[in-house]
mmCIF file of C-alpha atoms and ligand atoms in Angstrom:
data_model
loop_
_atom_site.group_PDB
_atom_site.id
_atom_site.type_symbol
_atom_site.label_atom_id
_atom_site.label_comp_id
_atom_site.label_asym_id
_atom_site.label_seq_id
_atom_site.Cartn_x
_atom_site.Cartn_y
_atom_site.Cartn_z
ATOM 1 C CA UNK A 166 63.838 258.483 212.558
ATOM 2 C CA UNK A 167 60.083 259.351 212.277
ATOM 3 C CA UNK A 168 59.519 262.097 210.643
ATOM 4 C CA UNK A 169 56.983 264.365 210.091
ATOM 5 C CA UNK A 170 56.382 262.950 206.405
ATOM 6 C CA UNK A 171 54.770 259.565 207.929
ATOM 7 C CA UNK A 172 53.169 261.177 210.589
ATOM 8 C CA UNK A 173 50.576 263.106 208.560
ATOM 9 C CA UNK A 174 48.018 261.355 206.373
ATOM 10 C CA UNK A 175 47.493 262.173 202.803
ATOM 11 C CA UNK A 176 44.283 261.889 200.905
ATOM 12 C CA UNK A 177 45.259 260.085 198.432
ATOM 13 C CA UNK A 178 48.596 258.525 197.833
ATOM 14 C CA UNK A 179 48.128 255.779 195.512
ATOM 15 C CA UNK A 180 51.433 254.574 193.652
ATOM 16 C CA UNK A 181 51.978 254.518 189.738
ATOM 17 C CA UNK A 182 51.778 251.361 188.847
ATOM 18 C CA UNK A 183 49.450 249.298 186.825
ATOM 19 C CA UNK A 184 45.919 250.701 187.063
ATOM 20 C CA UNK A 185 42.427 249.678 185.770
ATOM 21 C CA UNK A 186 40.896 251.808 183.283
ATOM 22 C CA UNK A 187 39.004 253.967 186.177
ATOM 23 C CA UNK A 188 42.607 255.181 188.130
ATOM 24 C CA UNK A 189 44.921 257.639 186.346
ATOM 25 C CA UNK A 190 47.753 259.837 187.791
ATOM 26 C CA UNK A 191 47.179 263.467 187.339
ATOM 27 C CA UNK A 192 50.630 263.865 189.168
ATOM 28 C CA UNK A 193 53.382 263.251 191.075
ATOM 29 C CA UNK A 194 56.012 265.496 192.488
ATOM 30 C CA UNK A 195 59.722 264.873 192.298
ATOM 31 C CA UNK A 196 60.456 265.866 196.149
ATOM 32 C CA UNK A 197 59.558 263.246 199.231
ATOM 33 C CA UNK A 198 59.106 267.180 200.795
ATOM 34 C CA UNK A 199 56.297 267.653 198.725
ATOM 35 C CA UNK A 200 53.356 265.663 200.297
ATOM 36 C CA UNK A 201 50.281 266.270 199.348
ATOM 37 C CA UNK A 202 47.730 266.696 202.401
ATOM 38 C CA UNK A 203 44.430 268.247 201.143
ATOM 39 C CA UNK A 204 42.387 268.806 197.825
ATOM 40 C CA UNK A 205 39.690 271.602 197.408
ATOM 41 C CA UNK A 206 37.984 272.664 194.155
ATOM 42 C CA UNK A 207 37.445 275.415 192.568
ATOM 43 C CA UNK A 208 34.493 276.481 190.912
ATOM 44 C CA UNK A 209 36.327 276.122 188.004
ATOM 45 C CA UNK A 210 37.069 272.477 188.600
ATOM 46 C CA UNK A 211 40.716 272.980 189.115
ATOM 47 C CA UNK A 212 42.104 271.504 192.194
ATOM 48 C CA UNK A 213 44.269 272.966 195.204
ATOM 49 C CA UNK A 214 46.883 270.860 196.634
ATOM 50 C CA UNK A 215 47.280 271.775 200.165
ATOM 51 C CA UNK A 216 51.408 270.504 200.634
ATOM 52 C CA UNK A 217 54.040 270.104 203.178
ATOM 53 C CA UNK A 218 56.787 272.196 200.474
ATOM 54 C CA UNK A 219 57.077 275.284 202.639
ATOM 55 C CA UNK A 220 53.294 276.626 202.675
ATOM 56 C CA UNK A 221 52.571 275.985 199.468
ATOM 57 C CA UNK A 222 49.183 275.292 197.487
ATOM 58 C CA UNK A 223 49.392 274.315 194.471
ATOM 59 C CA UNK A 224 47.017 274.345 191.732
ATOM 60 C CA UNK A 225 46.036 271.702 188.785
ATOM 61 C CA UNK A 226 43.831 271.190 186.249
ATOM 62 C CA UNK A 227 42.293 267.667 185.957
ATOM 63 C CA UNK A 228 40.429 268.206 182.787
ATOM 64 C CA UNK A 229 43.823 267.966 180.743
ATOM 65 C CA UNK A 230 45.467 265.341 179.264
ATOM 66 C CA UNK A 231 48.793 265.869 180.952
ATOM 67 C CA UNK A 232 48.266 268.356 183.902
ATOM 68 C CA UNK A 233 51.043 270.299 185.638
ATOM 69 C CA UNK A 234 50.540 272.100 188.742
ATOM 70 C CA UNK A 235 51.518 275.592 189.577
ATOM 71 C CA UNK A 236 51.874 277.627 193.015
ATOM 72 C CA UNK A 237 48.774 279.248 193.447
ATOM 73 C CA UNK A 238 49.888 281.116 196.377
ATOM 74 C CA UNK A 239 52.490 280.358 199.224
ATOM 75 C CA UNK A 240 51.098 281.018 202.770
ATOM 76 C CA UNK A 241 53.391 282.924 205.289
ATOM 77 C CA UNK A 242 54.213 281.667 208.566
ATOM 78 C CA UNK A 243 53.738 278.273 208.154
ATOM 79 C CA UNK A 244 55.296 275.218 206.787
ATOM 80 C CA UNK A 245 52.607 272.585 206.168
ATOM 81 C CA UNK A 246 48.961 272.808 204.276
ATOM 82 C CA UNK A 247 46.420 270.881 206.340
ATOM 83 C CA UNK A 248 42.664 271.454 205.972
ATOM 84 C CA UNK A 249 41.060 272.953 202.676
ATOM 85 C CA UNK A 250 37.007 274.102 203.064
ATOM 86 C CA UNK A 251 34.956 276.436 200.249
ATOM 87 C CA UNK A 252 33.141 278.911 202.642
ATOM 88 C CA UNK A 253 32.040 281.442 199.520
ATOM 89 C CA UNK A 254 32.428 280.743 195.836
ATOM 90 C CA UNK A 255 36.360 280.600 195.035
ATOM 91 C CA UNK A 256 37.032 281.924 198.648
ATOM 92 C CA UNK A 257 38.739 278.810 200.847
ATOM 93 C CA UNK A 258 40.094 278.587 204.535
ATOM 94 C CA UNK A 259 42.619 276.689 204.718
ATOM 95 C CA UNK A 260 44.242 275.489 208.025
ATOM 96 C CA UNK A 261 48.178 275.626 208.057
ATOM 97 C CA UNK A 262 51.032 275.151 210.584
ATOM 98 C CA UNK A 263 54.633 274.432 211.147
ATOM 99 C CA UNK A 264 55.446 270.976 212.277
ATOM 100 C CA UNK A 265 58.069 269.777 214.970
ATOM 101 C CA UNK A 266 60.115 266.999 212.640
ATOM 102 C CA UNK A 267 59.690 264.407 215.316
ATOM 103 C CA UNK A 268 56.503 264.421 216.702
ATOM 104 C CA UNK A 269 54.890 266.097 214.191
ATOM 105 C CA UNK A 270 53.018 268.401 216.343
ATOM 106 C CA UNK A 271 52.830 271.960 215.645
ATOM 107 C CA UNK A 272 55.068 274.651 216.930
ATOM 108 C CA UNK A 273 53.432 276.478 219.686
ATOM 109 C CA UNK A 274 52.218 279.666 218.372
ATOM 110 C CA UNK A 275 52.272 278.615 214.105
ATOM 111 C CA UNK A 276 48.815 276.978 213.913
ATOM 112 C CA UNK A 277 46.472 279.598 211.601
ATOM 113 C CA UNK A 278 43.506 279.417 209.710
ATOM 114 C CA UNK A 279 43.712 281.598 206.610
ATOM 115 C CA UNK A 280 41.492 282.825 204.421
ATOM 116 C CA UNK A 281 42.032 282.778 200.746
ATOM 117 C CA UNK A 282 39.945 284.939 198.062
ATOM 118 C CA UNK A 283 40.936 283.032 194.211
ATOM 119 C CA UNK A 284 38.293 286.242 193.415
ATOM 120 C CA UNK A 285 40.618 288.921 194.549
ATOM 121 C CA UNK A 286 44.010 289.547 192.943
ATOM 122 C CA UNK A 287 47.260 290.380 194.379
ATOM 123 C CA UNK A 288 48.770 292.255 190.904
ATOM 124 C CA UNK A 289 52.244 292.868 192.742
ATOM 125 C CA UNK A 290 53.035 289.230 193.966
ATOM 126 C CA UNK A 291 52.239 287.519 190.716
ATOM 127 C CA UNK A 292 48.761 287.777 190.701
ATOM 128 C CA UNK A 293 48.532 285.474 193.243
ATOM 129 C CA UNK A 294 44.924 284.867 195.177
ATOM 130 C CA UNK A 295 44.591 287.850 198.254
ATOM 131 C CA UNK A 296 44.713 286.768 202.202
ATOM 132 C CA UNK A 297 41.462 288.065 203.759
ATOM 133 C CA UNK A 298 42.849 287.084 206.859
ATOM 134 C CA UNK A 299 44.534 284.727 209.540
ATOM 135 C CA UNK A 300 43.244 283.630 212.401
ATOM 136 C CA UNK A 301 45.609 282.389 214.840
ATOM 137 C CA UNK A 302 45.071 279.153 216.995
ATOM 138 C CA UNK A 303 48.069 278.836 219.127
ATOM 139 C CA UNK A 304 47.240 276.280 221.471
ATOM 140 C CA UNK A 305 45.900 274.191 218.382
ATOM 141 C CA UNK A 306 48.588 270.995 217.764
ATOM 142 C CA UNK A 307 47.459 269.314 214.767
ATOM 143 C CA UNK A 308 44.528 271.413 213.313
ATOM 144 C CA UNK A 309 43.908 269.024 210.148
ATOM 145 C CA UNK A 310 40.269 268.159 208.789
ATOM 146 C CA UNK A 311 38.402 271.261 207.909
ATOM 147 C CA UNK A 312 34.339 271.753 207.373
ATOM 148 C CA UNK A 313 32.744 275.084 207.198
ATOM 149 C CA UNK A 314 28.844 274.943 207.940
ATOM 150 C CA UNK A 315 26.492 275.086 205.146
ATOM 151 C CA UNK A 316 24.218 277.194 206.474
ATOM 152 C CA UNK A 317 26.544 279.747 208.317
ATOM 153 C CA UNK A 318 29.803 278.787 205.491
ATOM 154 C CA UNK A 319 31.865 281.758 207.403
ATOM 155 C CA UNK A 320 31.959 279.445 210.454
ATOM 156 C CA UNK A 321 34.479 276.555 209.993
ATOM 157 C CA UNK A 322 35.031 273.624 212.449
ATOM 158 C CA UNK A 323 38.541 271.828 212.411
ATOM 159 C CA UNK A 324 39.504 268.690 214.306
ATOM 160 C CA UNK A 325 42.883 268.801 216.019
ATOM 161 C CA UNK A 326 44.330 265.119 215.891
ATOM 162 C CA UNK A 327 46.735 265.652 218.681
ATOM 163 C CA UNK A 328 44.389 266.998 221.121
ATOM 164 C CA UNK A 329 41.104 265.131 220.290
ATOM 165 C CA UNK A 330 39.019 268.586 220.310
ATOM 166 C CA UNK A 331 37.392 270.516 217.485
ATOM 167 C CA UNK A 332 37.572 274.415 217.112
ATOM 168 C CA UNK A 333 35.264 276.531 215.831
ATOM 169 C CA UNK A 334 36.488 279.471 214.362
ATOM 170 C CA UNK A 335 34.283 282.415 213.199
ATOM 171 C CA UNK A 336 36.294 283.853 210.068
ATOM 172 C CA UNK A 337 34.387 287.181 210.295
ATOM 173 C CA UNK A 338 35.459 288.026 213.624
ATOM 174 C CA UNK A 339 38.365 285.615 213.903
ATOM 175 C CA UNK A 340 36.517 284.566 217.671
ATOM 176 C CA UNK A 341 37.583 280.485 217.787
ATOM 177 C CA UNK A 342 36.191 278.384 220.420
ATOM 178 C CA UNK A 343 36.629 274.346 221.355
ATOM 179 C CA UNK A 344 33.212 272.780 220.713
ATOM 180 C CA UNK A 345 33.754 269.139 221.854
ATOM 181 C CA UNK A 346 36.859 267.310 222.985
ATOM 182 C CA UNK A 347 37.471 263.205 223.989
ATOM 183 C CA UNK A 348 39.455 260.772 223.745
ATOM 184 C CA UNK A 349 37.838 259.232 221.190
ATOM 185 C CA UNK A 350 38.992 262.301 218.738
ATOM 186 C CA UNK A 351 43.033 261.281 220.511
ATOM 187 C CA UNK A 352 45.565 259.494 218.704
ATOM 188 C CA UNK A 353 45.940 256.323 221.664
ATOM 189 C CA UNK A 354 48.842 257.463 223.832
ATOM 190 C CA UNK A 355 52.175 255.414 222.564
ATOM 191 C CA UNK A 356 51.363 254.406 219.026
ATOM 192 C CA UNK A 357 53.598 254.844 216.245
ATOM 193 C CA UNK A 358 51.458 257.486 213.748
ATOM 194 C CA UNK A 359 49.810 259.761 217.018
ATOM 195 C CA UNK A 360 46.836 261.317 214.707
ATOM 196 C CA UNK A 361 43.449 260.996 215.833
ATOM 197 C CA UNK A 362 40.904 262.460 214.224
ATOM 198 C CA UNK A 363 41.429 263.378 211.240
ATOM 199 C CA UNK A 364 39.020 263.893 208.108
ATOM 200 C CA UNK A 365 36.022 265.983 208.027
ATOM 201 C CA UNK A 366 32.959 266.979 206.636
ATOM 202 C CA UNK A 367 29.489 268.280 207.610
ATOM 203 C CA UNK A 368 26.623 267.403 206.148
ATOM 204 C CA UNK A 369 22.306 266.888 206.826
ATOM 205 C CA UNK A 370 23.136 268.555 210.721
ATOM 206 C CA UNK A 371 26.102 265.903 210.961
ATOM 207 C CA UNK A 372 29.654 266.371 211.607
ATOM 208 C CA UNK A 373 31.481 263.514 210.022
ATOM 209 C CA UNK A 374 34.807 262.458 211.336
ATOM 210 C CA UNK A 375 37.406 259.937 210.864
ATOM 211 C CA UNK A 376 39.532 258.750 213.905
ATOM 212 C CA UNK A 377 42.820 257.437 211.954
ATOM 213 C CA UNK A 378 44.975 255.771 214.729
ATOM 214 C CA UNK A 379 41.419 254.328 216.432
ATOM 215 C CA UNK A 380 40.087 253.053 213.074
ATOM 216 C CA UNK A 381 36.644 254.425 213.090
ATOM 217 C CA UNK A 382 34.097 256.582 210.845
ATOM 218 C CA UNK A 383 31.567 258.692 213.355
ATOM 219 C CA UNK A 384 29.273 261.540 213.408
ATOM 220 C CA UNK A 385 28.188 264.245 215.835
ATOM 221 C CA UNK A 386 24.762 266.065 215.274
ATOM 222 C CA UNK A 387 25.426 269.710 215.645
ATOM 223 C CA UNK A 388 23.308 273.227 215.432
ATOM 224 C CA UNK A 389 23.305 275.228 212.167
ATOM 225 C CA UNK A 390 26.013 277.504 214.235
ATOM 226 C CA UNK A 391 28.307 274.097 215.319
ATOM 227 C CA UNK A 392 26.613 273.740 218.286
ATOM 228 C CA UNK A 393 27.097 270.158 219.408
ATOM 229 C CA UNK A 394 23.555 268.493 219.593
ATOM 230 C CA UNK A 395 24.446 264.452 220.901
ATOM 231 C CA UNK A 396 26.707 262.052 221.709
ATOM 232 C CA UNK A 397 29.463 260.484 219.336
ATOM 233 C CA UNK A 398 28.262 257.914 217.208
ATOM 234 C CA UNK A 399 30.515 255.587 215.331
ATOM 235 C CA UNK A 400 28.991 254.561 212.631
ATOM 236 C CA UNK A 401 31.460 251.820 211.251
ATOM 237 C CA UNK A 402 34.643 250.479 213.387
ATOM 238 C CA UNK A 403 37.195 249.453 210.407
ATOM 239 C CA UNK A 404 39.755 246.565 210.544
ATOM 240 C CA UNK A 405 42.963 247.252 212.441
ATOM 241 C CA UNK A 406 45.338 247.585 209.351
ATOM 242 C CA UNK A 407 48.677 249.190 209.203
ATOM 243 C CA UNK A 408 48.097 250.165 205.998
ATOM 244 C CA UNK A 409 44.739 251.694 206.098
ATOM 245 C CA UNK A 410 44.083 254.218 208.093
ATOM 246 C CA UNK A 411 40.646 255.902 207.586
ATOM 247 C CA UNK A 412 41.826 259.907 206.663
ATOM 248 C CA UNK A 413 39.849 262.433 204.416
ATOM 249 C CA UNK A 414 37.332 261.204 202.516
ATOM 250 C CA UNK A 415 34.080 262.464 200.509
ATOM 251 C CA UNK A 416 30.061 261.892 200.740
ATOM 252 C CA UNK A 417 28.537 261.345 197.520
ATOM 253 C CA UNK A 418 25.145 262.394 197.157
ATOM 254 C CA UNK A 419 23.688 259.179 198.317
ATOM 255 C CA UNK A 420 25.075 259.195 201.397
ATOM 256 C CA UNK A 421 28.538 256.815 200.708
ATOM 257 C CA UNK A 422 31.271 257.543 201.893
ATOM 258 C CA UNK A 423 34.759 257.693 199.924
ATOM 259 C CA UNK A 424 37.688 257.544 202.734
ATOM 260 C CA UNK A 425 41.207 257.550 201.653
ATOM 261 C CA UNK A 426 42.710 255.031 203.898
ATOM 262 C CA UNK A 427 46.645 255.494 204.549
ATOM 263 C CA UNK A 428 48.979 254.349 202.888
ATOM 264 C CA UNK A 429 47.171 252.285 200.312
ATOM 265 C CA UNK A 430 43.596 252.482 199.923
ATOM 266 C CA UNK A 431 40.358 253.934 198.948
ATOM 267 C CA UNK A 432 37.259 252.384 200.713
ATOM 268 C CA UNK A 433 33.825 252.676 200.157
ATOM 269 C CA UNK A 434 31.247 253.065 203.088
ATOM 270 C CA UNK A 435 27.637 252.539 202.502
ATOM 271 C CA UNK A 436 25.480 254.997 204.875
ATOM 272 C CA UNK A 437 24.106 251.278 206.238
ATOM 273 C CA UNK A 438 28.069 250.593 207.096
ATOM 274 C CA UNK A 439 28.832 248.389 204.750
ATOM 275 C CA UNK A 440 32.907 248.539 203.805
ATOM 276 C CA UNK A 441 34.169 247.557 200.506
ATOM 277 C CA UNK A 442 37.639 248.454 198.719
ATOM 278 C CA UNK A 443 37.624 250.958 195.585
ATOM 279 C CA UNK A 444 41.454 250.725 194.829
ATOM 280 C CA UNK A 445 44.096 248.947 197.083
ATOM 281 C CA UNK A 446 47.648 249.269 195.668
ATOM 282 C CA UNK A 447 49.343 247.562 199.066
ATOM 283 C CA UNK A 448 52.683 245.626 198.092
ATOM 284 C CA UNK A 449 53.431 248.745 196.070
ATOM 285 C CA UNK A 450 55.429 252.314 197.051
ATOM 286 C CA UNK A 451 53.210 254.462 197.961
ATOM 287 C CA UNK A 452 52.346 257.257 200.239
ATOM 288 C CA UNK A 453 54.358 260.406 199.294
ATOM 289 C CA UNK A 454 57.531 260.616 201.504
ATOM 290 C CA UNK A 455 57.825 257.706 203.666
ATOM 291 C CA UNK A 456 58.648 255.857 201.140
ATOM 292 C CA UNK A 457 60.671 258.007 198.941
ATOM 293 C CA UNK A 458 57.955 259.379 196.521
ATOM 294 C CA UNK A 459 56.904 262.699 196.105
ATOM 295 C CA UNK A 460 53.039 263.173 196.838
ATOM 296 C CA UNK A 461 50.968 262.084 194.091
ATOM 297 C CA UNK A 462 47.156 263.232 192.914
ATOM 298 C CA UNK A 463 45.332 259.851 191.448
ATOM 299 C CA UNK A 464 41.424 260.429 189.648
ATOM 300 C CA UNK A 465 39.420 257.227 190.816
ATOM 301 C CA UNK A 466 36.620 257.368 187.906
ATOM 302 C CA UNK A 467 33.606 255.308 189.896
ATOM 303 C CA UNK A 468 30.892 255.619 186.886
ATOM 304 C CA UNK A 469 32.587 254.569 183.907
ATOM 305 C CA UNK A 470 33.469 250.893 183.671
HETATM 306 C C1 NAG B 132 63.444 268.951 198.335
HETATM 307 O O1 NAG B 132 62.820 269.881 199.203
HETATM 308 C C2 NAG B 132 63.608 270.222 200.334
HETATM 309 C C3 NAG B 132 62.757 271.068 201.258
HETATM 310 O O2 NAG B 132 62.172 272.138 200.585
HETATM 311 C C4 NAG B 132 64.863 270.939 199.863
HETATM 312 O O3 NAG B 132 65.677 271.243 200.974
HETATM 313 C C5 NAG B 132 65.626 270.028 198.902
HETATM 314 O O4 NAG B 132 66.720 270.715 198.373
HETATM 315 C C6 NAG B 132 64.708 269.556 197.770
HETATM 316 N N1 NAG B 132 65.420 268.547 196.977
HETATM 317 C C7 NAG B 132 65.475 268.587 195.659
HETATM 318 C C8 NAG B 132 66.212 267.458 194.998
HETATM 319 O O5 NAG B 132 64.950 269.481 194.998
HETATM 320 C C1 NAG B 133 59.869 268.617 219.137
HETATM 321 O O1 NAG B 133 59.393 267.394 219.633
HETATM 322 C C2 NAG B 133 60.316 266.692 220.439
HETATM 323 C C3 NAG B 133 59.728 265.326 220.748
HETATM 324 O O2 NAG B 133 58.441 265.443 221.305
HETATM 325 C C4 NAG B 133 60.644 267.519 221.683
HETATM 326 O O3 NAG B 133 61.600 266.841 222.457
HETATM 327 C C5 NAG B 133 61.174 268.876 221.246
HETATM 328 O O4 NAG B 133 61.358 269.696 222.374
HETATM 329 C C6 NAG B 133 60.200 269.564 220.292
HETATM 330 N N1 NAG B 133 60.827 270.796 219.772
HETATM 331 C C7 NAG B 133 60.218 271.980 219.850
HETATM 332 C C8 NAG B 133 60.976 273.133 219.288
HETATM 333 O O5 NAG B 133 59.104 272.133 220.325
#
């Protein structure tokens, strides 16, 4: 049976085996149910583990030898973690619904951005980080990469990889909008892991996408408000590869790109579009639930040798 657990892509799942010097596990948790989808930082430099374990983010401290994470805060409403974006210092939104077990699709009505302030305290529920808000998106099917805009960070744009659109969604006024939708952001009708697009990030007056199921890293230009400015461009078509599917991934100053690719990789894309492999543990179990793992948080050091 497919469930929802192979459907969605992590960022990294990388499996505990023999690793160079550069890879270490911070974690892994016990529970298949507890997939890791999403990792934001804090100021602080501890991470947030956006998770499919009944709304839950976690929180982890990679600086330590032996790190164990904690609930930072458990979102109501919704079942699954998607998107994670700073839009102030230690305030997040975070993109969350509750998934139909087979096709993975959100329950009409559950899809919600939230806004989460680390800077204001709950003292009554454990101290836990306050909800500014939530902004519902009940149409949405699959919100999943999130990217607020640097020069307006209240506005946040999310890609929805069922319906091949983006929203826009004003977290002052809670107004959302669709700013571009095609089939190029679709999963391709019939395949077996429907997500389209997928990862995102905005950066220089570029949205950066990935399209997981069509194998492709692209870029719209768009306005300092998310207007949308130009056509799609791909920028680099990747192999066909069961076992990579460009998902989230980072920018580096220089313009590389870092892209998780599900179930087994890390690749490295040059801003000319030149691939290369940073880790590739295929042959191994990996990838949180599908294959009977809990989800797992892996450090890739690229500097030291
Ligand atoms: C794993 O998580 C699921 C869903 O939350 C729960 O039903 C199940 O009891 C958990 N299993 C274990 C061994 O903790
Ligand atoms: C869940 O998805 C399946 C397969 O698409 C569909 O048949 C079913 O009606 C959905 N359930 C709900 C509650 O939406």
């Amino acid at each position: 049976m497919p469930s929802v657990l192979n459907i969605f892509f992590t960022l990294l799942s990388i499996s505990h085996v023999t690793y160079g010097t550069k890879v270490r596990q911070l974690w892994e948790f016990s529970n298949t149910s507890q997939w890791v989808e999403n990792i934001g930082i804090r100021p602080s430099g501890h991470l947030l583990l956006n998770t499919f374990d009944q709304g839950k983010m976690y929180t982890i401290d990679p600086s330590t030898e032996n790190p164990v994470p904690s609930v930072a805060i458990q979102l109501p409403g919704v079942t699954a973690l998607t998107g994670i974006t700073e839009i102030e210092p230690d305030i997040f939104a975070i993109s969350g619904g509750n998934p139909n077990a087979t096709s993975g699709a959100f329950l009409y009505g559950s899809g919600k951005i939230f806004v989460v302030d680390f800077r204001g305290r709950v003292p009554h529920i454990n101290n836990q980080p306050l909800i500014k808000r939530a902004v519902e998106i009940p149409d949405s099917k699959l919100l999943n990469g999130i990217a607020s805009l640097p020069l307006n960070p209240y506005i946040v744009l999310s890609v929805d990889s069922k319906l091949g659109c983006i929203y826009r969604t004003d977290t002052l006024s809670g107004h959302v909008d669709v700013i571009y939708k095609s089939d190029k952001l679709s999963p391709t009708p019939g395949t077996a892991t429907p997500v389209g697009a997928n990862g995102l990030k905005v950066r220089g007056g570029y949205l950066y996408l990935t399209n997981s199921e069509q194998y492709f890293l692209a870029r719209l230009k768009v306005s300092e408000t998310g207007n949308v400015l130009g056509p799609l461009e791909i920028i680099k078509h990747l192999p066909t590869n069961p076992t990579q599917h460009p998902d989230d991934f980072w920018i580096a100053q220089d313009g590389t790109f870092y892209v998780a690719a599900f179930t087994t990789a890390v690749l490295k894309i040059t801003a000319g579009g030149q691939v290369s492999t940073v880790v590739d543990e295929s042959g191994t179990v990996t990838s949180g639930g599908s294959n009977g793992k809990g989800g797992q948080v892996i450090e890739i050091d690229l500097v030291s040798k």
